[in-house]
XYZ file of C-alpha atoms in Angstrom:
270
model
C 0.250 0.075 -0.085
C 1.239 3.539 -1.041
C 2.374 5.783 2.163
C 0.439 8.891 3.089
C 1.694 11.979 1.195
C 1.358 15.716 1.934
C -1.155 17.753 0.197
C 0.491 20.522 -2.002
C -1.115 24.132 -2.292
C -0.843 26.327 -5.252
C -2.360 29.619 -5.285
C -2.640 30.312 -9.040
C -5.309 29.185 -11.530
C -4.391 25.675 -12.764
C -5.074 25.377 -16.416
C -4.845 21.592 -17.590
C -4.693 20.724 -21.479
C -7.534 18.003 -22.281
C -5.853 14.809 -22.682
C -6.848 11.083 -22.718
C -5.284 10.645 -19.406
C -7.620 12.592 -17.435
C -10.703 11.795 -15.448
C -12.867 14.818 -14.190
C -15.951 15.095 -12.122
C -16.858 13.776 -8.555
C -18.202 10.382 -9.271
C -15.796 9.250 -12.203
C -12.945 10.048 -9.925
C -14.150 8.363 -6.790
C -15.020 5.181 -9.163
C -11.414 5.436 -10.310
C -10.013 5.561 -6.591
C -12.123 2.530 -5.719
C -11.684 0.256 -8.835
C -7.945 1.148 -9.929
C -6.452 3.408 -7.597
C -2.964 2.156 -9.020
C -3.527 3.896 -12.292
C -4.346 7.103 -10.558
C -0.917 9.450 -10.237
C -2.191 12.940 -9.202
C -5.483 14.381 -8.216
C -6.132 18.279 -8.551
C -8.887 19.913 -6.602
C -10.391 23.425 -6.469
C -10.050 24.230 -2.580
C -13.449 26.154 -2.636
C -15.257 23.145 -3.675
C -16.164 20.953 -0.545
C -18.739 18.346 -0.408
C -19.104 14.877 1.220
C -17.755 13.392 -1.993
C -14.863 15.635 -2.317
C -13.754 14.902 1.380
C -14.373 10.946 0.256
C -11.665 11.569 -2.382
C -9.383 13.331 -0.299
C -9.615 10.645 2.479
C -9.027 7.839 -0.239
C -6.010 9.909 -1.780
C -4.403 10.129 1.595
C -4.832 6.526 2.394
C -3.459 5.464 -0.858
C -0.745 8.013 -1.080
C -1.789 9.869 -4.180
C -0.495 13.238 -4.852
C -3.035 15.822 -4.232
C -2.932 19.406 -5.101
C -5.532 22.137 -4.062
C -6.005 25.217 -6.572
C -7.320 28.440 -6.160
C -8.929 27.949 -9.754
C -9.166 24.818 -11.929
C -9.681 25.191 -15.512
C -9.443 22.510 -18.491
C -8.232 24.125 -21.921
C -8.166 22.704 -25.552
C -10.569 21.620 -28.153
C -13.906 20.669 -26.372
C -12.951 21.649 -22.853
C -15.170 24.400 -22.785
C -18.162 21.941 -22.632
C -16.826 20.079 -19.801
C -18.170 20.335 -16.252
C -15.302 19.003 -13.919
C -16.900 19.747 -10.517
C -13.731 21.095 -9.233
C -11.782 17.801 -9.502
C -9.541 16.459 -11.993
C -7.538 13.152 -11.725
C -4.545 12.327 -14.052
C -4.003 8.557 -14.890
C -1.802 6.159 -16.620
C -2.605 3.573 -19.094
C -1.080 0.795 -16.845
C -1.044 0.056 -13.109
C 1.971 0.660 -11.155
C 3.588 -2.133 -9.399
C 4.186 -2.399 -5.779
C 7.738 -1.616 -4.979
C 8.064 -4.991 -2.858
C 6.723 -7.035 -5.841
C 9.448 -5.458 -7.919
C 12.033 -6.295 -5.361
C 10.607 -9.977 -5.329
C 11.245 -10.252 -9.018
C 14.617 -8.665 -8.783
C 15.793 -10.894 -6.299
C 14.564 -14.059 -7.819
C 16.307 -13.277 -10.985
C 19.434 -12.751 -9.030
C 19.083 -16.087 -7.217
C 18.798 -17.628 -10.756
C 22.225 -16.174 -11.653
C 21.110 -13.476 -13.785
C 22.206 -9.893 -14.064
C 18.942 -7.714 -13.867
C 19.042 -4.129 -14.105
C 16.837 -1.468 -12.697
C 16.528 2.500 -13.225
C 15.639 4.819 -10.561
C 14.631 8.464 -11.350
C 15.449 10.793 -8.506
C 12.801 14.046 -8.772
C 12.473 14.247 -12.534
C 10.550 17.236 -13.380
C 10.205 17.029 -17.050
C 7.502 14.407 -18.309
C 9.427 14.268 -21.715
C 12.594 13.304 -20.112
C 10.660 11.030 -17.715
C 8.846 9.044 -20.869
C 12.155 8.894 -22.753
C 14.031 7.499 -19.779
C 11.320 4.809 -19.405
C 11.657 3.919 -23.182
C 15.303 3.705 -23.044
C 14.953 1.474 -20.029
C 12.663 -1.057 -21.749
C 14.902 -0.934 -24.988
C 18.102 -1.803 -23.085
C 16.864 -4.509 -21.305
C 16.066 -3.311 -17.736
C 13.398 -4.874 -15.924
C 11.889 -1.986 -13.688
C 11.867 1.644 -13.366
C 11.529 3.506 -9.707
C 9.990 6.718 -9.531
C 9.838 9.140 -6.628
C 6.142 10.338 -5.633
C 7.265 13.810 -4.498
C 8.985 16.297 -6.724
C 8.369 14.174 -9.772
C 6.657 14.884 -12.995
C 3.298 13.144 -13.324
C 3.128 9.590 -15.341
C 0.653 11.099 -17.437
C -0.009 11.569 -20.878
C 2.954 13.552 -21.833
C 5.163 10.950 -20.226
C 3.444 8.192 -21.736
C 3.758 9.497 -25.241
C 7.350 10.460 -24.815
C 7.752 6.687 -23.777
C 6.475 5.496 -27.175
C 4.148 3.059 -25.365
C 7.053 1.546 -23.033
C 5.167 2.258 -19.861
C 2.954 -0.507 -20.770
C 5.721 -3.020 -21.053
C 7.880 -2.600 -18.214
C 7.232 -2.586 -14.540
C 6.933 0.768 -12.880
C 6.687 1.438 -9.273
C 6.656 4.681 -7.329
C 8.459 5.088 -3.622
C 7.894 7.893 -0.901
C 11.713 7.582 0.352
C 13.914 6.762 -2.500
C 17.128 6.482 -0.134
C 15.255 3.683 1.964
C 14.176 1.924 -1.379
C 17.916 1.943 -2.780
C 18.900 0.404 0.784
C 16.321 -2.468 0.002
C 17.508 -2.722 -3.647
C 21.099 -3.326 -2.339
C 19.820 -5.838 0.210
C 18.218 -7.617 -2.954
C 21.538 -8.070 -4.646
C 22.086 -4.816 -6.691
C 25.012 -2.451 -7.039
C 23.691 0.995 -7.263
C 25.115 3.417 -9.670
C 24.756 7.152 -9.539
C 25.134 9.468 -12.654
C 26.652 12.587 -12.067
C 28.480 15.483 -13.620
C 31.543 15.355 -11.651
C 35.355 15.244 -12.285
C 36.171 12.864 -9.369
C 33.729 10.468 -10.571
C 34.260 7.263 -12.057
C 34.312 6.975 -15.901
C 31.434 5.081 -17.542
C 33.628 3.541 -19.706
C 35.760 2.175 -17.088
C 32.872 0.852 -15.141
C 32.075 -2.950 -14.851
C 28.222 -3.289 -15.198
C 28.557 -7.158 -15.538
C 26.498 -7.679 -12.291
C 22.870 -7.064 -10.863
C 22.651 -3.084 -11.014
C 20.516 -0.213 -10.363
C 21.382 3.084 -12.454
C 20.141 6.242 -10.667
C 19.465 9.275 -12.853
C 18.818 12.854 -11.018
C 16.755 15.626 -11.784
C 17.532 18.044 -14.716
C 18.795 20.855 -12.911
C 20.118 19.538 -9.470
C 20.979 16.097 -10.425
C 20.947 13.362 -7.612
C 20.103 14.643 -4.210
C 23.147 14.309 -1.437
C 21.303 11.471 0.458
C 20.734 9.695 -2.621
C 24.159 9.920 -3.803
C 25.335 8.535 -0.276
C 23.358 5.396 -1.230
C 25.130 4.790 -4.131
C 28.030 2.324 -4.439
C 29.764 3.875 -7.475
C 29.169 7.200 -9.005
C 29.834 7.495 -12.572
C 30.159 10.377 -15.274
C 30.186 10.180 -18.959
C 33.192 11.528 -20.546
C 32.638 14.299 -23.052
C 34.369 16.254 -25.806
C 34.251 20.219 -26.091
C 33.148 22.765 -23.864
C 29.786 20.997 -22.698
C 29.764 19.555 -19.099
C 26.582 17.721 -18.922
C 23.893 15.926 -20.993
C 19.964 16.290 -20.992
C 19.198 13.477 -17.992
C 17.165 11.242 -20.477
C 20.098 11.264 -22.948
C 22.545 10.535 -19.895
C 20.529 7.920 -18.910
C 20.300 6.180 -22.570
C 24.005 6.317 -22.921
C 24.472 4.608 -19.527
C 21.849 1.996 -19.959
C 22.946 0.972 -23.440
C 26.582 0.631 -22.147
C 25.418 -1.570 -19.578
C 23.699 -3.747 -22.033
C 26.518 -3.973 -24.137
C 28.450 -5.278 -21.298
C 25.796 -7.848 -20.716
C 25.229 -9.308 -24.057
C 27.612 -12.174 -23.378
C 26.960 -15.281 -21.121
C 26.305 -14.723 -17.475
């Protein structure tokens, strides 16, 4: 079960572009929370709209650890949005259900016990849904078995991320965790070595790194990178050697470079 999360407050009008990943209206959102809560990744509520059903939505979201945002004003925009009555509540969903973290750990550990070298990807507070989707796509294409996302300070796994993933979200295990530091500790207990991608001259070169073992690659946010406490949980921090004056790559590009190097190294027999 998801852990309880803090409710976020926003003061300005929230404009949401109409897309296939949205559910709006009190009763449809309640039904989604009751039937498929694993698919609901975010709920936006007009802070002045209160009723018994709204309170029920807030309570279920708290219980299931779903990100809940209160806004001063809520407006859907785009073709056909003018005819929609959202009743002060909009939910963002994904096409596939998220996997519980403990189940992902069990699957990873089982492969390790069988002598395999499975790989995971952990995204530390990525803000850009395009980058998030691209990383999920690269994870699937490079043979990773799962992706770990943070619930707080993370781009929603909604329509933009799903589109950027080119459908990969439906073909790879994805889970969300409240505390990435604690999650990485458990990943290591399951047999993984944790590699943190950083832009640091003191980090080990990607091409001097041995990925022929069970691994979890951690990729940080676009601006701040991996947070200090998360970095401390990394067994090895690695960087990508680059020519010219640039000192870093887009997070999704960096993730792809690392993941495909890991795949290249693991193409031979275990």
